């Protein structure tokens, strides 16, 4: 049974302007073009007034490893050889799960899928903060600046997307949810929420499931895919995440997954118009990772 996941945005709304006021991007001027090897689906984000699902042909949901090499993930900066290996591993990562009501595919977000991911996050963030729908476009602009910045952190951090296909021959593959994963100190957010997690430990944040697709197990498997990818990409075993105290369903899900509360916001945080949050931690089982050397202190951009 799926649990509705509330968004735990890793930048507080009050700090957005401080970080992004120099960026002049006009969000409404962009068209969303969802790239797949054979199909392109353009639609205008600015015309959306409610949640609508991204539809992608099922046959393109699992590209071969050769296609991922031909169209590698882009970071916009120079990478070391080890970072390039990690980036290639991110591009090849796939998680598949049969659910009671359908099938779920999870992989790393591609650059051309950023706009629809932004809109999903903005709508979920507005919902969790009880904001009027009129604020969604403004939130989408801020979230996009954040995601552009975070994308340059790959392969030290990554955004995963979940694609869901309901049972039935005539059903389409839909964008169902997203989650952000940080693997090490170089991918850590400069201003994480409180209580502050250790910067050198993996961190899971910004998880949300499409409102129309909740309670199907999608949130649970976004969490499991994040843990699986962390096991492959990171040496530290202690994984951290935040959960608002009022979000009882996600809190119960995290506890069921093995996370324990290691810190809680002081009640004075309410004076900043924020909800109190728990910091939760789970120690993943030991496993052999192809990237055992922590390059946080050894690698430099070239």
Tab-separated table of C-alpha atoms in Angstrom, residues 23-295:
chain	number	residue	atom	x	y	z
A	23	UNK	CA	19.719	34.399	-12.242
A	24	UNK	CA	17.669	36.059	-14.970
A	25	UNK	CA	15.954	32.948	-16.398
A	26	UNK	CA	12.351	33.536	-17.455
A	27	UNK	CA	10.631	30.296	-16.469
A	28	UNK	CA	7.450	30.961	-18.448
A	29	UNK	CA	9.427	31.404	-21.656
A	30	UNK	CA	10.462	27.740	-21.693
A	31	UNK	CA	8.670	24.942	-23.467
A	32	UNK	CA	8.894	21.481	-21.942
A	33	UNK	CA	10.294	18.941	-24.373
A	34	UNK	CA	10.465	15.392	-23.017
A	35	UNK	CA	13.176	13.528	-24.890
A	36	UNK	CA	13.099	9.833	-25.603
A	37	UNK	CA	15.131	8.043	-28.294
A	38	UNK	CA	12.229	8.094	-30.768
A	39	UNK	CA	9.577	10.490	-29.491
A	40	UNK	CA	9.257	14.094	-28.376
A	41	UNK	CA	6.280	15.420	-26.442
A	42	UNK	CA	6.267	19.219	-26.168
A	43	UNK	CA	3.797	21.022	-23.965
A	44	UNK	CA	3.688	24.415	-22.324
A	45	UNK	CA	4.211	24.429	-18.554
A	46	UNK	CA	2.823	27.948	-18.198
A	47	UNK	CA	-0.613	26.805	-19.382
A	48	UNK	CA	-0.993	24.124	-16.688
A	49	UNK	CA	-3.433	24.886	-13.885
A	50	UNK	CA	-3.474	21.440	-12.234
A	51	UNK	CA	-1.438	18.245	-12.022
A	52	UNK	CA	-1.288	16.389	-15.309
A	53	UNK	CA	0.776	13.320	-15.958
A	54	UNK	CA	3.774	13.041	-18.232
A	55	UNK	CA	3.088	10.300	-20.762
A	56	UNK	CA	6.021	8.345	-22.217
A	57	UNK	CA	5.862	5.283	-24.525
A	58	UNK	CA	6.647	2.120	-22.588
A	59	UNK	CA	9.011	0.866	-25.275
A	60	UNK	CA	11.418	3.741	-24.566
A	61	UNK	CA	11.513	3.374	-20.791
A	62	UNK	CA	14.544	1.096	-20.680
A	63	UNK	CA	17.169	2.322	-23.134
A	64	UNK	CA	20.158	0.099	-23.699
A	65	UNK	CA	23.497	0.803	-22.085
A	66	UNK	CA	24.858	1.848	-25.465
A	67	UNK	CA	22.257	4.609	-25.765
A	68	UNK	CA	23.155	5.911	-22.319
A	69	UNK	CA	26.780	6.115	-23.407
A	70	UNK	CA	25.816	7.970	-26.580
A	71	UNK	CA	23.735	10.493	-24.599
A	72	UNK	CA	25.555	10.763	-21.251
A	73	UNK	CA	24.304	12.867	-18.390
A	74	UNK	CA	25.645	16.402	-18.604
A	75	UNK	CA	26.958	18.406	-15.648
A	76	UNK	CA	28.314	21.568	-17.254
A	77	UNK	CA	31.762	21.203	-15.675
A	78	UNK	CA	34.981	19.243	-16.094
A	79	UNK	CA	35.155	15.871	-14.348
A	80	UNK	CA	37.918	13.572	-13.143
A	81	UNK	CA	38.178	10.039	-14.533
A	82	UNK	CA	36.561	8.621	-11.404
A	83	UNK	CA	33.728	11.144	-11.632
A	84	UNK	CA	33.192	10.161	-15.266
A	85	UNK	CA	32.931	6.506	-14.221
A	86	UNK	CA	30.389	7.432	-11.574
A	87	UNK	CA	28.428	9.542	-14.049
A	88	UNK	CA	28.276	6.607	-16.466
A	89	UNK	CA	27.039	4.364	-13.642
A	90	UNK	CA	24.297	6.882	-12.864
A	91	UNK	CA	23.239	6.888	-16.511
A	92	UNK	CA	22.930	3.103	-16.528
A	93	UNK	CA	21.085	2.784	-13.233
A	94	UNK	CA	17.640	1.143	-13.454
A	95	UNK	CA	15.217	0.026	-10.755
A	96	UNK	CA	12.103	-1.981	-11.668
A	97	UNK	CA	9.268	-3.159	-9.467
A	98	UNK	CA	5.940	-4.846	-10.163
A	99	UNK	CA	3.242	-3.296	-7.986
A	100	UNK	CA	-0.240	-4.601	-7.267
A	101	UNK	CA	-1.786	-1.970	-9.536
A	102	UNK	CA	0.948	-1.657	-12.179
A	103	UNK	CA	4.679	-1.439	-12.882
A	104	UNK	CA	7.294	1.082	-11.754
A	105	UNK	CA	10.576	2.062	-13.437
A	106	UNK	CA	13.069	4.360	-11.710
A	107	UNK	CA	16.166	5.983	-13.236
A	108	UNK	CA	18.205	9.184	-13.081
A	109	UNK	CA	16.546	12.310	-14.489
A	110	UNK	CA	17.759	13.518	-17.881
A	111	UNK	CA	18.285	17.193	-18.597
A	112	UNK	CA	15.328	17.409	-20.976
A	113	UNK	CA	13.018	16.065	-18.247
A	114	UNK	CA	13.857	18.842	-15.807
A	115	UNK	CA	10.877	21.112	-16.505
A	116	UNK	CA	8.174	18.514	-15.807
A	117	UNK	CA	10.087	17.431	-12.695
A	118	UNK	CA	10.224	21.067	-11.586
A	119	UNK	CA	6.474	21.402	-11.987
A	120	UNK	CA	5.782	18.220	-10.048
A	121	UNK	CA	7.974	19.480	-7.194
A	122	UNK	CA	6.469	22.971	-7.250
A	123	UNK	CA	2.912	21.649	-7.075
A	124	UNK	CA	3.784	19.277	-4.252
A	125	UNK	CA	5.646	21.983	-2.355
A	126	UNK	CA	2.709	24.368	-2.679
A	127	UNK	CA	0.367	21.629	-1.471
A	128	UNK	CA	2.494	20.805	1.569
A	129	UNK	CA	2.760	24.495	2.508
A	130	UNK	CA	-0.983	25.113	1.911
A	131	UNK	CA	-0.151	27.818	-0.624
A	132	UNK	CA	-2.692	29.096	-3.192
A	133	UNK	CA	-2.316	27.695	-6.709
A	134	UNK	CA	-1.308	31.149	-7.907
A	135	UNK	CA	2.059	30.675	-6.225
A	136	UNK	CA	2.933	27.512	-8.162
A	137	UNK	CA	4.490	29.341	-11.123
A	138	UNK	CA	6.676	31.406	-8.828
A	139	UNK	CA	7.709	28.293	-6.897
A	140	UNK	CA	8.454	26.517	-10.175
A	141	UNK	CA	10.835	29.321	-11.150
A	142	UNK	CA	12.679	29.029	-7.834
A	143	UNK	CA	12.765	25.241	-7.918
A	144	UNK	CA	14.203	25.276	-11.418
A	145	UNK	CA	17.085	27.524	-10.384
A	146	UNK	CA	17.764	25.143	-7.523
A	147	UNK	CA	17.707	22.093	-9.806
A	148	UNK	CA	19.990	23.710	-12.374
A	149	UNK	CA	22.481	24.336	-9.593
A	150	UNK	CA	22.098	20.833	-8.173
A	151	UNK	CA	22.572	19.206	-11.575
A	152	UNK	CA	26.132	20.538	-11.690
A	153	UNK	CA	26.790	18.449	-8.555
A	154	UNK	CA	26.535	15.133	-10.442
A	155	UNK	CA	27.861	12.511	-9.871
A	156	UNK	CA	28.002	13.548	-6.213
A	157	UNK	CA	24.229	14.011	-6.216
A	158	UNK	CA	21.413	12.932	-8.529
A	159	UNK	CA	17.659	13.265	-9.058
A	160	UNK	CA	15.705	10.064	-9.646
A	161	UNK	CA	12.412	9.828	-11.537
A	162	UNK	CA	9.783	7.138	-11.152
A	163	UNK	CA	7.669	6.146	-14.169
A	164	UNK	CA	4.483	4.192	-13.534
A	165	UNK	CA	2.328	2.076	-15.877
A	166	UNK	CA	-1.046	0.990	-14.607
A	167	UNK	CA	-2.142	-2.534	-15.441
A	168	UNK	CA	-3.903	-2.726	-18.795
A	169	UNK	CA	-2.799	-2.909	-22.415
A	170	UNK	CA	-4.047	0.586	-23.269
A	171	UNK	CA	-2.326	2.302	-20.339
A	172	UNK	CA	0.589	4.713	-20.783
A	173	UNK	CA	3.758	5.201	-18.777
A	174	UNK	CA	3.425	8.269	-16.521
A	175	UNK	CA	5.828	10.386	-14.501
A	176	UNK	CA	4.863	9.275	-10.997
A	177	UNK	CA	7.394	10.769	-8.610
A	178	UNK	CA	10.880	12.041	-7.918
A	179	UNK	CA	13.530	12.035	-5.198
A	180	UNK	CA	16.945	13.673	-4.811
A	181	UNK	CA	19.954	11.748	-3.497
A	182	UNK	CA	23.257	13.176	-2.256
A	183	UNK	CA	26.154	10.715	-2.055
A	184	UNK	CA	28.997	12.616	-0.364
A	185	UNK	CA	30.273	15.951	0.951
A	186	UNK	CA	30.847	17.421	-2.512
A	187	UNK	CA	27.192	16.860	-3.367
A	188	UNK	CA	25.868	18.171	-0.048
A	189	UNK	CA	23.554	21.156	-0.083
A	190	UNK	CA	25.220	24.332	1.138
A	191	UNK	CA	22.161	25.215	3.252
A	192	UNK	CA	20.442	21.992	4.379
A	193	UNK	CA	17.328	22.073	6.543
A	194	UNK	CA	17.594	21.784	10.295
A	195	UNK	CA	18.461	19.670	12.210
A	196	UNK	CA	21.582	19.626	10.050
A	197	UNK	CA	22.751	16.206	8.812
A	198	UNK	CA	26.490	15.389	8.503
A	199	UNK	CA	27.736	16.752	5.170
A	200	UNK	CA	29.925	13.722	4.490
A	201	UNK	CA	26.992	11.272	4.745
A	202	UNK	CA	24.456	10.330	2.046
A	203	UNK	CA	21.223	12.310	2.219
A	204	UNK	CA	17.758	11.765	0.686
A	205	UNK	CA	15.421	14.725	0.112
A	206	UNK	CA	12.749	16.298	-2.079
A	207	UNK	CA	10.719	13.123	-2.433
A	208	UNK	CA	7.234	13.518	-3.860
A	209	UNK	CA	4.644	11.372	-5.623
A	210	UNK	CA	2.083	12.669	-8.103
A	211	UNK	CA	-1.133	13.414	-6.226
A	212	UNK	CA	-3.160	11.171	-8.565
A	213	UNK	CA	-0.817	8.205	-8.113
A	214	UNK	CA	-0.372	8.042	-4.339
A	215	UNK	CA	-1.087	5.056	-2.110
A	216	UNK	CA	0.285	2.571	-4.654
A	217	UNK	CA	3.712	1.889	-3.149
A	218	UNK	CA	5.566	4.362	-5.369
A	219	UNK	CA	7.006	6.398	-2.481
A	220	UNK	CA	8.308	3.258	-0.786
A	221	UNK	CA	10.166	2.172	-3.916
A	222	UNK	CA	11.582	5.641	-4.570
A	223	UNK	CA	13.094	5.297	-1.103
A	224	UNK	CA	14.367	1.770	-1.804
A	225	UNK	CA	15.855	2.846	-5.160
A	226	UNK	CA	17.613	5.746	-3.424
A	227	UNK	CA	19.143	3.386	-0.862
A	228	UNK	CA	20.200	0.945	-3.568
A	229	UNK	CA	21.892	3.683	-5.563
A	230	UNK	CA	23.611	5.038	-2.445
A	231	UNK	CA	24.998	1.553	-1.776
A	232	UNK	CA	26.519	1.564	-5.259
A	233	UNK	CA	27.825	5.134	-5.265
A	234	UNK	CA	28.877	5.874	-1.693
A	235	UNK	CA	31.191	4.407	0.941
A	236	UNK	CA	29.494	5.811	4.098
A	237	UNK	CA	26.596	3.599	5.237
A	238	UNK	CA	24.693	6.116	7.370
A	239	UNK	CA	21.880	7.669	5.323
A	240	UNK	CA	19.954	10.730	6.540
A	241	UNK	CA	16.633	12.358	5.619
A	242	UNK	CA	14.178	14.876	7.068
A	243	UNK	CA	10.487	14.404	7.815
A	244	UNK	CA	8.077	17.031	9.105
A	245	UNK	CA	6.516	16.159	12.453
A	246	UNK	CA	3.003	16.631	11.068
A	247	UNK	CA	3.552	14.178	8.179
A	248	UNK	CA	2.545	11.017	10.019
A	249	UNK	CA	2.191	8.774	6.945
A	250	UNK	CA	5.724	9.433	5.613
A	251	UNK	CA	7.094	9.243	9.167
A	252	UNK	CA	5.550	5.796	9.633
A	253	UNK	CA	6.906	4.690	6.260
A	254	UNK	CA	10.438	5.811	7.135
A	255	UNK	CA	10.248	4.015	10.478
A	256	UNK	CA	9.031	0.873	8.729
A	257	UNK	CA	12.006	1.164	6.364
A	258	UNK	CA	14.409	1.185	9.332
A	259	UNK	CA	14.985	4.916	9.922
A	260	UNK	CA	15.186	6.248	13.468
A	261	UNK	CA	14.848	9.820	14.752
A	262	UNK	CA	18.236	11.284	15.721
A	263	UNK	CA	17.241	14.938	16.071
A	264	UNK	CA	14.216	17.265	16.087
A	265	UNK	CA	13.810	20.987	15.414
A	266	UNK	CA	13.544	23.280	18.401
A	267	UNK	CA	10.038	24.664	18.870
A	268	UNK	CA	11.441	28.146	18.161
A	269	UNK	CA	11.681	27.157	14.476
A	270	UNK	CA	7.957	27.976	14.333
A	271	UNK	CA	8.888	31.651	14.647
A	272	UNK	CA	10.450	31.414	11.155
A	273	UNK	CA	7.117	30.127	9.746
A	274	UNK	CA	8.567	26.645	9.219
A	275	UNK	CA	7.205	23.311	10.369
A	276	UNK	CA	9.213	21.350	12.921
A	277	UNK	CA	11.149	18.449	11.358
A	278	UNK	CA	12.747	15.226	12.483
A	279	UNK	CA	16.215	14.259	11.255
A	280	UNK	CA	16.197	10.497	10.663
A	281	UNK	CA	19.018	8.059	10.022
A	282	UNK	CA	19.449	4.495	8.790
A	283	UNK	CA	22.611	2.413	8.534
A	284	UNK	CA	22.601	0.494	5.253
A	285	UNK	CA	23.967	-3.069	5.170
A	286	UNK	CA	27.582	-3.402	4.120
A	287	UNK	CA	27.967	-4.119	0.406
A	288	UNK	CA	30.732	-4.039	-2.135
A	289	UNK	CA	30.685	-0.762	-4.026
A	290	UNK	CA	32.671	-0.172	-7.227
A	291	UNK	CA	33.592	3.238	-5.776
A	292	UNK	CA	35.019	2.434	-2.349
A	293	UNK	CA	37.465	5.360	-2.340
A	294	UNK	CA	35.873	8.522	-1.038
A	295	UNK	CA	37.050	11.163	-3.465
